[in-house]
Amino acid sequence: MPIAMSPSKLSIAIAAILIASGGAAIAQTAPDTENGRYALSPAGDGFLRLDTRTCAVSTCTNSSAGWACYMVPDERAALDAEIGRLQADNDKLKGELAARAPSAKTDEALPKSDSLKKPEPKSAEGERKIEIPLPSDRDMDRMMSFVERAWRRLIEMANRVQRDINGGKI
């Protein structure tokens, strides 16, 4: 049995049906951004997509074949992997070191000694002496002569500069 409706009521009913069916279709085909799984941010020619569950980041771009998203390399995962590898190497080396050398810990007490007292040099160290020869009088005279000549040249240069500035008058 057909229902009789005025044209305005019919158009409202049709609009309501379209909205209801369109909303269901949109809900089925829309990406999972509505429940918070993905967060999209514009970036360059596309978007950055953050998966809020796994924290994976992808770059999404539109090409001739359509939209495609590619995973961004995760530096944190690479750093965690490297830290794990270094910790394993460290543990392995500690094990090898412990196997090679006996434990340095002993139950015997260390002998008491004065911490400020210098240990006596060993015989090989005590025999070595470093001697630095002092300059001779001749060397000192040569050095003094050089300094005097350099000083005189400096004074002469200063006098020439002053004469040039004053126009030849002192």
JSON list of C-alpha atoms in Angstrom, two decimals:
[
{"chain": "A", "resi": 1, "resn": "MET", "atom": "CA", "xyz": [0.00, 0.00, 0.00]},
{"chain": "A", "resi": 2, "resn": "PRO", "atom": "CA", "xyz": [1.55, 3.27, -1.08]},
{"chain": "A", "resi": 3, "resn": "ILE", "atom": "CA", "xyz": [1.85, 6.08, 1.42]},
{"chain": "A", "resi": 4, "resn": "ALA", "atom": "CA", "xyz": [0.64, 9.50, 0.32]},
{"chain": "A", "resi": 5, "resn": "MET", "atom": "CA", "xyz": [2.98, 12.39, 1.22]},
{"chain": "A", "resi": 6, "resn": "SER", "atom": "CA", "xyz": [3.20, 15.97, 0.29]},
{"chain": "A", "resi": 7, "resn": "PRO", "atom": "CA", "xyz": [6.12, 16.86, -1.98]},
{"chain": "A", "resi": 8, "resn": "SER", "atom": "CA", "xyz": [7.94, 18.70, 0.84]},
{"chain": "A", "resi": 9, "resn": "LYS", "atom": "CA", "xyz": [7.60, 15.74, 3.22]},
{"chain": "A", "resi": 10, "resn": "LEU", "atom": "CA", "xyz": [8.71, 13.39, 0.45]},
{"chain": "A", "resi": 11, "resn": "SER", "atom": "CA", "xyz": [11.84, 15.43, -0.26]},
{"chain": "A", "resi": 12, "resn": "ILE", "atom": "CA", "xyz": [12.68, 15.51, 3.46]},
{"chain": "A", "resi": 13, "resn": "ALA", "atom": "CA", "xyz": [12.24, 11.75, 3.71]},
{"chain": "A", "resi": 14, "resn": "ILE", "atom": "CA", "xyz": [14.42, 11.14, 0.65]},
{"chain": "A", "resi": 15, "resn": "ALA", "atom": "CA", "xyz": [17.09, 13.48, 2.04]},
{"chain": "A", "resi": 16, "resn": "ALA", "atom": "CA", "xyz": [17.01, 11.65, 5.38]},
{"chain": "A", "resi": 17, "resn": "ILE", "atom": "CA", "xyz": [17.38, 8.27, 3.65]},
{"chain": "A", "resi": 18, "resn": "LEU", "atom": "CA", "xyz": [20.27, 9.52, 1.53]},
{"chain": "A", "resi": 19, "resn": "ILE", "atom": "CA", "xyz": [22.02, 11.04, 4.52]},
{"chain": "A", "resi": 20, "resn": "ALA", "atom": "CA", "xyz": [21.58, 7.84, 6.54]},
{"chain": "A", "resi": 21, "resn": "SER", "atom": "CA", "xyz": [22.78, 5.56, 3.74]},
{"chain": "A", "resi": 22, "resn": "GLY", "atom": "CA", "xyz": [25.54, 7.97, 2.72]},
{"chain": "A", "resi": 23, "resn": "GLY", "atom": "CA", "xyz": [26.78, 8.19, 6.30]},
{"chain": "A", "resi": 24, "resn": "ALA", "atom": "CA", "xyz": [27.00, 4.43, 6.52]},
{"chain": "A", "resi": 25, "resn": "ALA", "atom": "CA", "xyz": [28.87, 4.27, 3.23]},
{"chain": "A", "resi": 26, "resn": "ILE", "atom": "CA", "xyz": [31.26, 6.98, 4.37]},
{"chain": "A", "resi": 27, "resn": "ALA", "atom": "CA", "xyz": [31.84, 5.21, 7.68]},
{"chain": "A", "resi": 28, "resn": "GLN", "atom": "CA", "xyz": [32.73, 1.99, 5.86]},
{"chain": "A", "resi": 29, "resn": "THR", "atom": "CA", "xyz": [35.15, 3.51, 3.32]},
{"chain": "A", "resi": 30, "resn": "ALA", "atom": "CA", "xyz": [36.79, 6.20, 5.42]},
{"chain": "A", "resi": 31, "resn": "PRO", "atom": "CA", "xyz": [40.27, 5.50, 6.73]},
{"chain": "A", "resi": 32, "resn": "ASP", "atom": "CA", "xyz": [40.63, 4.67, 10.38]},
{"chain": "A", "resi": 33, "resn": "THR", "atom": "CA", "xyz": [41.20, 8.30, 11.40]},
{"chain": "A", "resi": 34, "resn": "GLU", "atom": "CA", "xyz": [37.81, 8.70, 13.02]},
{"chain": "A", "resi": 35, "resn": "ASN", "atom": "CA", "xyz": [38.61, 6.46, 15.98]},
{"chain": "A", "resi": 36, "resn": "GLY", "atom": "CA", "xyz": [42.07, 8.00, 16.42]},
{"chain": "A", "resi": 37, "resn": "ARG", "atom": "CA", "xyz": [44.23, 5.29, 14.87]},
{"chain": "A", "resi": 38, "resn": "TYR", "atom": "CA", "xyz": [45.95, 7.61, 12.39]},
{"chain": "A", "resi": 39, "resn": "ALA", "atom": "CA", "xyz": [46.86, 11.28, 12.59]},
{"chain": "A", "resi": 40, "resn": "LEU", "atom": "CA", "xyz": [47.52, 13.04, 9.28]},
{"chain": "A", "resi": 41, "resn": "SER", "atom": "CA", "xyz": [49.58, 16.20, 8.82]},
{"chain": "A", "resi": 42, "resn": "PRO", "atom": "CA", "xyz": [50.25, 18.01, 5.53]},
{"chain": "A", "resi": 43, "resn": "ALA", "atom": "CA", "xyz": [53.88, 17.79, 4.45]},
{"chain": "A", "resi": 44, "resn": "GLY", "atom": "CA", "xyz": [55.22, 18.91, 1.09]},
{"chain": "A", "resi": 45, "resn": "ASP", "atom": "CA", "xyz": [53.30, 17.23, -1.75]},
{"chain": "A", "resi": 46, "resn": "GLY", "atom": "CA", "xyz": [51.54, 14.76, 0.53]},
{"chain": "A", "resi": 47, "resn": "PHE", "atom": "CA", "xyz": [50.92, 13.88, 4.13]},
{"chain": "A", "resi": 48, "resn": "LEU", "atom": "CA", "xyz": [52.71, 12.42, 7.11]},
{"chain": "A", "resi": 49, "resn": "ARG", "atom": "CA", "xyz": [50.68, 9.64, 8.67]},
{"chain": "A", "resi": 50, "resn": "LEU", "atom": "CA", "xyz": [51.24, 8.71, 12.31]},
{"chain": "A", "resi": 51, "resn": "ASP", "atom": "CA", "xyz": [49.87, 5.39, 13.49]},
{"chain": "A", "resi": 52, "resn": "THR", "atom": "CA", "xyz": [48.90, 6.20, 17.08]},
{"chain": "A", "resi": 53, "resn": "ARG", "atom": "CA", "xyz": [48.89, 2.53, 18.08]},
{"chain": "A", "resi": 54, "resn": "THR", "atom": "CA", "xyz": [52.34, 1.57, 16.82]},
{"chain": "A", "resi": 55, "resn": "CYS", "atom": "CA", "xyz": [53.90, 5.07, 16.54]},
{"chain": "A", "resi": 56, "resn": "ALA", "atom": "CA", "xyz": [55.01, 4.23, 12.98]},
{"chain": "A", "resi": 57, "resn": "VAL", "atom": "CA", "xyz": [55.35, 7.22, 10.67]},
{"chain": "A", "resi": 58, "resn": "SER", "atom": "CA", "xyz": [54.68, 7.03, 6.93]},
{"chain": "A", "resi": 59, "resn": "THR", "atom": "CA", "xyz": [54.84, 9.53, 4.09]},
{"chain": "A", "resi": 60, "resn": "CYS", "atom": "CA", "xyz": [51.81, 9.43, 1.80]},
{"chain": "A", "resi": 61, "resn": "THR", "atom": "CA", "xyz": [52.01, 10.90, -1.70]},
{"chain": "A", "resi": 62, "resn": "ASN", "atom": "CA", "xyz": [49.77, 10.88, -4.74]},
{"chain": "A", "resi": 63, "resn": "SER", "atom": "CA", "xyz": [51.37, 9.54, -7.91]},
{"chain": "A", "resi": 64, "resn": "SER", "atom": "CA", "xyz": [49.99, 8.47, -11.26]},
{"chain": "A", "resi": 65, "resn": "ALA", "atom": "CA", "xyz": [49.15, 5.06, -9.78]},
{"chain": "A", "resi": 66, "resn": "GLY", "atom": "CA", "xyz": [47.27, 6.61, -6.85]},
{"chain": "A", "resi": 67, "resn": "TRP", "atom": "CA", "xyz": [47.98, 7.31, -3.23]},
{"chain": "A", "resi": 68, "resn": "ALA", "atom": "CA", "xyz": [50.83, 5.33, -1.65]},
{"chain": "A", "resi": 69, "resn": "CYS", "atom": "CA", "xyz": [52.26, 5.43, 1.86]},
{"chain": "A", "resi": 70, "resn": "TYR", "atom": "CA", "xyz": [55.82, 4.41, 2.66]},
{"chain": "A", "resi": 71, "resn": "MET", "atom": "CA", "xyz": [57.28, 3.83, 6.10]},
{"chain": "A", "resi": 72, "resn": "VAL", "atom": "CA", "xyz": [59.77, 6.42, 7.33]},
{"chain": "A", "resi": 73, "resn": "PRO", "atom": "CA", "xyz": [62.94, 4.82, 8.71]},
{"chain": "A", "resi": 74, "resn": "ASP", "atom": "CA", "xyz": [62.70, 4.73, 12.49]},
{"chain": "A", "resi": 75, "resn": "GLU", "atom": "CA", "xyz": [65.92, 6.09, 14.01]},
{"chain": "A", "resi": 76, "resn": "ARG", "atom": "CA", "xyz": [64.79, 5.10, 17.48]},
{"chain": "A", "resi": 77, "resn": "ALA", "atom": "CA", "xyz": [64.53, 1.45, 16.47]},
{"chain": "A", "resi": 78, "resn": "ALA", "atom": "CA", "xyz": [68.00, 1.62, 14.90]},
{"chain": "A", "resi": 79, "resn": "LEU", "atom": "CA", "xyz": [69.42, 3.23, 18.06]},
{"chain": "A", "resi": 80, "resn": "ASP", "atom": "CA", "xyz": [67.76, 0.62, 20.28]},
{"chain": "A", "resi": 81, "resn": "ALA", "atom": "CA", "xyz": [69.18, -2.16, 18.11]},
{"chain": "A", "resi": 82, "resn": "GLU", "atom": "CA", "xyz": [72.69, -0.65, 18.31]},
{"chain": "A", "resi": 83, "resn": "ILE", "atom": "CA", "xyz": [72.42, -0.24, 22.09]},
{"chain": "A", "resi": 84, "resn": "GLY", "atom": "CA", "xyz": [71.36, -3.88, 22.38]},
{"chain": "A", "resi": 85, "resn": "ARG", "atom": "CA", "xyz": [74.28, -5.01, 20.23]},
{"chain": "A", "resi": 86, "resn": "LEU", "atom": "CA", "xyz": [76.77, -2.97, 22.28]},
{"chain": "A", "resi": 87, "resn": "GLN", "atom": "CA", "xyz": [75.36, -4.31, 25.56]},
{"chain": "A", "resi": 88, "resn": "ALA", "atom": "CA", "xyz": [75.72, -7.88, 24.27]},
{"chain": "A", "resi": 89, "resn": "ASP", "atom": "CA", "xyz": [79.32, -7.19, 23.19]},
{"chain": "A", "resi": 90, "resn": "ASN", "atom": "CA", "xyz": [80.05, -5.62, 26.58]},
{"chain": "A", "resi": 91, "resn": "ASP", "atom": "CA", "xyz": [78.65, -8.64, 28.43]},
{"chain": "A", "resi": 92, "resn": "LYS", "atom": "CA", "xyz": [80.66, -11.00, 26.19]},
{"chain": "A", "resi": 93, "resn": "LEU", "atom": "CA", "xyz": [83.90, -9.06, 26.80]},
{"chain": "A", "resi": 94, "resn": "LYS", "atom": "CA", "xyz": [83.28, -8.97, 30.56]},
{"chain": "A", "resi": 95, "resn": "GLY", "atom": "CA", "xyz": [82.85, -12.75, 30.50]},
{"chain": "A", "resi": 96, "resn": "GLU", "atom": "CA", "xyz": [86.07, -13.23, 28.53]},
{"chain": "A", "resi": 97, "resn": "LEU", "atom": "CA", "xyz": [87.97, -10.92, 30.89]},
{"chain": "A", "resi": 98, "resn": "ALA", "atom": "CA", "xyz": [86.66, -12.74, 33.95]},
{"chain": "A", "resi": 99, "resn": "ALA", "atom": "CA", "xyz": [87.71, -16.07, 32.43]},
{"chain": "A", "resi": 100, "resn": "ARG", "atom": "CA", "xyz": [91.27, -14.86, 31.66]},
{"chain": "A", "resi": 101, "resn": "ALA", "atom": "CA", "xyz": [92.23, -13.11, 34.89]},
{"chain": "A", "resi": 102, "resn": "PRO", "atom": "CA", "xyz": [91.59, -14.42, 38.37]},
{"chain": "A", "resi": 103, "resn": "SER", "atom": "CA", "xyz": [89.53, -12.25, 40.64]},
{"chain": "A", "resi": 104, "resn": "ALA", "atom": "CA", "xyz": [91.39, -9.24, 41.98]},
{"chain": "A", "resi": 105, "resn": "LYS", "atom": "CA", "xyz": [89.54, -9.45, 45.28]},
{"chain": "A", "resi": 106, "resn": "THR", "atom": "CA", "xyz": [91.32, -11.10, 48.17]},
{"chain": "A", "resi": 107, "resn": "ASP", "atom": "CA", "xyz": [90.47, -11.53, 51.79]},
{"chain": "A", "resi": 108, "resn": "GLU", "atom": "CA", "xyz": [93.84, -10.21, 52.90]},
{"chain": "A", "resi": 109, "resn": "ALA", "atom": "CA", "xyz": [94.06, -6.65, 54.17]},
{"chain": "A", "resi": 110, "resn": "LEU", "atom": "CA", "xyz": [96.26, -4.26, 52.27]},
{"chain": "A", "resi": 111, "resn": "PRO", "atom": "CA", "xyz": [99.39, -3.09, 54.10]},
{"chain": "A", "resi": 112, "resn": "LYS", "atom": "CA", "xyz": [99.00, 0.28, 55.76]},
{"chain": "A", "resi": 113, "resn": "SER", "atom": "CA", "xyz": [101.24, 2.99, 54.41]},
{"chain": "A", "resi": 114, "resn": "ASP", "atom": "CA", "xyz": [101.54, 6.74, 54.59]},
{"chain": "A", "resi": 115, "resn": "SER", "atom": "CA", "xyz": [99.61, 8.10, 51.59]},
{"chain": "A", "resi": 116, "resn": "LEU", "atom": "CA", "xyz": [101.64, 11.35, 51.58]},
{"chain": "A", "resi": 117, "resn": "LYS", "atom": "CA", "xyz": [104.98, 9.59, 51.59]},
{"chain": "A", "resi": 118, "resn": "LYS", "atom": "CA", "xyz": [106.49, 9.22, 48.14]},
{"chain": "A", "resi": 119, "resn": "PRO", "atom": "CA", "xyz": [107.47, 5.71, 47.21]},
{"chain": "A", "resi": 120, "resn": "GLU", "atom": "CA", "xyz": [111.19, 5.21, 46.89]},
{"chain": "A", "resi": 121, "resn": "PRO", "atom": "CA", "xyz": [112.33, 5.09, 43.28]},
{"chain": "A", "resi": 122, "resn": "LYS", "atom": "CA", "xyz": [113.28, 1.77, 41.85]},
{"chain": "A", "resi": 123, "resn": "SER", "atom": "CA", "xyz": [116.91, 1.22, 41.05]},
{"chain": "A", "resi": 124, "resn": "ALA", "atom": "CA", "xyz": [116.45, 1.72, 37.30]},
{"chain": "A", "resi": 125, "resn": "GLU", "atom": "CA", "xyz": [114.50, 4.96, 37.87]},
{"chain": "A", "resi": 126, "resn": "GLY", "atom": "CA", "xyz": [116.99, 6.23, 40.47]},
{"chain": "A", "resi": 127, "resn": "GLU", "atom": "CA", "xyz": [119.91, 5.90, 38.09]},
{"chain": "A", "resi": 128, "resn": "ARG", "atom": "CA", "xyz": [118.34, 8.02, 35.35]},
{"chain": "A", "resi": 129, "resn": "LYS", "atom": "CA", "xyz": [119.20, 11.68, 35.67]},
{"chain": "A", "resi": 130, "resn": "ILE", "atom": "CA", "xyz": [118.21, 14.37, 33.26]},
{"chain": "A", "resi": 131, "resn": "GLU", "atom": "CA", "xyz": [120.69, 17.18, 33.02]},
{"chain": "A", "resi": 132, "resn": "ILE", "atom": "CA", "xyz": [119.86, 20.39, 31.26]},
{"chain": "A", "resi": 133, "resn": "PRO", "atom": "CA", "xyz": [122.97, 22.42, 30.52]},
{"chain": "A", "resi": 134, "resn": "LEU", "atom": "CA", "xyz": [122.74, 26.11, 31.34]},
{"chain": "A", "resi": 135, "resn": "PRO", "atom": "CA", "xyz": [123.71, 28.63, 28.67]},
{"chain": "A", "resi": 136, "resn": "SER", "atom": "CA", "xyz": [127.32, 29.71, 28.70]},
{"chain": "A", "resi": 137, "resn": "ASP", "atom": "CA", "xyz": [128.44, 33.34, 29.11]},
{"chain": "A", "resi": 138, "resn": "ARG", "atom": "CA", "xyz": [129.10, 33.48, 25.38]},
{"chain": "A", "resi": 139, "resn": "ASP", "atom": "CA", "xyz": [125.52, 32.33, 24.65]},
{"chain": "A", "resi": 140, "resn": "MET", "atom": "CA", "xyz": [124.16, 34.96, 27.05]},
{"chain": "A", "resi": 141, "resn": "ASP", "atom": "CA", "xyz": [126.25, 37.70, 25.38]},
{"chain": "A", "resi": 142, "resn": "ARG", "atom": "CA", "xyz": [124.92, 36.70, 21.93]},
{"chain": "A", "resi": 143, "resn": "MET", "atom": "CA", "xyz": [121.34, 36.77, 23.19]},
{"chain": "A", "resi": 144, "resn": "MET", "atom": "CA", "xyz": [121.77, 40.18, 24.84]},
{"chain": "A", "resi": 145, "resn": "SER", "atom": "CA", "xyz": [123.36, 41.54, 21.65]},
{"chain": "A", "resi": 146, "resn": "PHE", "atom": "CA", "xyz": [120.39, 40.33, 19.61]},
{"chain": "A", "resi": 147, "resn": "VAL", "atom": "CA", "xyz": [117.85, 41.89, 22.01]},
{"chain": "A", "resi": 148, "resn": "GLU", "atom": "CA", "xyz": [119.73, 45.22, 21.98]},
{"chain": "A", "resi": 149, "resn": "ARG", "atom": "CA", "xyz": [119.80, 45.33, 18.16]},
{"chain": "A", "resi": 150, "resn": "ALA", "atom": "CA", "xyz": [116.07, 44.49, 17.98]},
{"chain": "A", "resi": 151, "resn": "TRP", "atom": "CA", "xyz": [115.31, 47.23, 20.55]},
{"chain": "A", "resi": 152, "resn": "ARG", "atom": "CA", "xyz": [117.29, 49.84, 18.63]},
{"chain": "A", "resi": 153, "resn": "ARG", "atom": "CA", "xyz": [115.53, 48.95, 15.38]},
{"chain": "A", "resi": 154, "resn": "LEU", "atom": "CA", "xyz": [112.15, 49.24, 17.09]},
{"chain": "A", "resi": 155, "resn": "ILE", "atom": "CA", "xyz": [113.01, 52.72, 18.46]},
{"chain": "A", "resi": 156, "resn": "GLU", "atom": "CA", "xyz": [114.28, 53.83, 15.05]},
{"chain": "A", "resi": 157, "resn": "MET", "atom": "CA", "xyz": [111.11, 52.60, 13.39]},
{"chain": "A", "resi": 158, "resn": "ALA", "atom": "CA", "xyz": [108.93, 54.45, 15.92]},
{"chain": "A", "resi": 159, "resn": "ASN", "atom": "CA", "xyz": [110.91, 57.66, 15.32]},
{"chain": "A", "resi": 160, "resn": "ARG", "atom": "CA", "xyz": [110.47, 57.34, 11.52]},
{"chain": "A", "resi": 161, "resn": "VAL", "atom": "CA", "xyz": [106.72, 56.84, 11.90]},
{"chain": "A", "resi": 162, "resn": "GLN", "atom": "CA", "xyz": [106.49, 59.89, 14.17]},
{"chain": "A", "resi": 163, "resn": "ARG", "atom": "CA", "xyz": [108.50, 62.00, 11.68]},
{"chain": "A", "resi": 164, "resn": "ASP", "atom": "CA", "xyz": [106.24, 60.89, 8.84]},
{"chain": "A", "resi": 165, "resn": "ILE", "atom": "CA", "xyz": [103.13, 61.85, 10.83]},
{"chain": "A", "resi": 166, "resn": "ASN", "atom": "CA", "xyz": [104.51, 65.27, 11.84]},
{"chain": "A", "resi": 167, "resn": "GLY", "atom": "CA", "xyz": [105.70, 66.07, 8.33]},
{"chain": "A", "resi": 168, "resn": "GLY", "atom": "CA", "xyz": [109.40, 65.72, 8.97]},
{"chain": "A", "resi": 169, "resn": "LYS", "atom": "CA", "xyz": [109.49, 67.71, 12.21]},
{"chain": "A", "resi": 170, "resn": "ILE", "atom": "CA", "xyz": [110.21, 66.22, 15.58]}
]
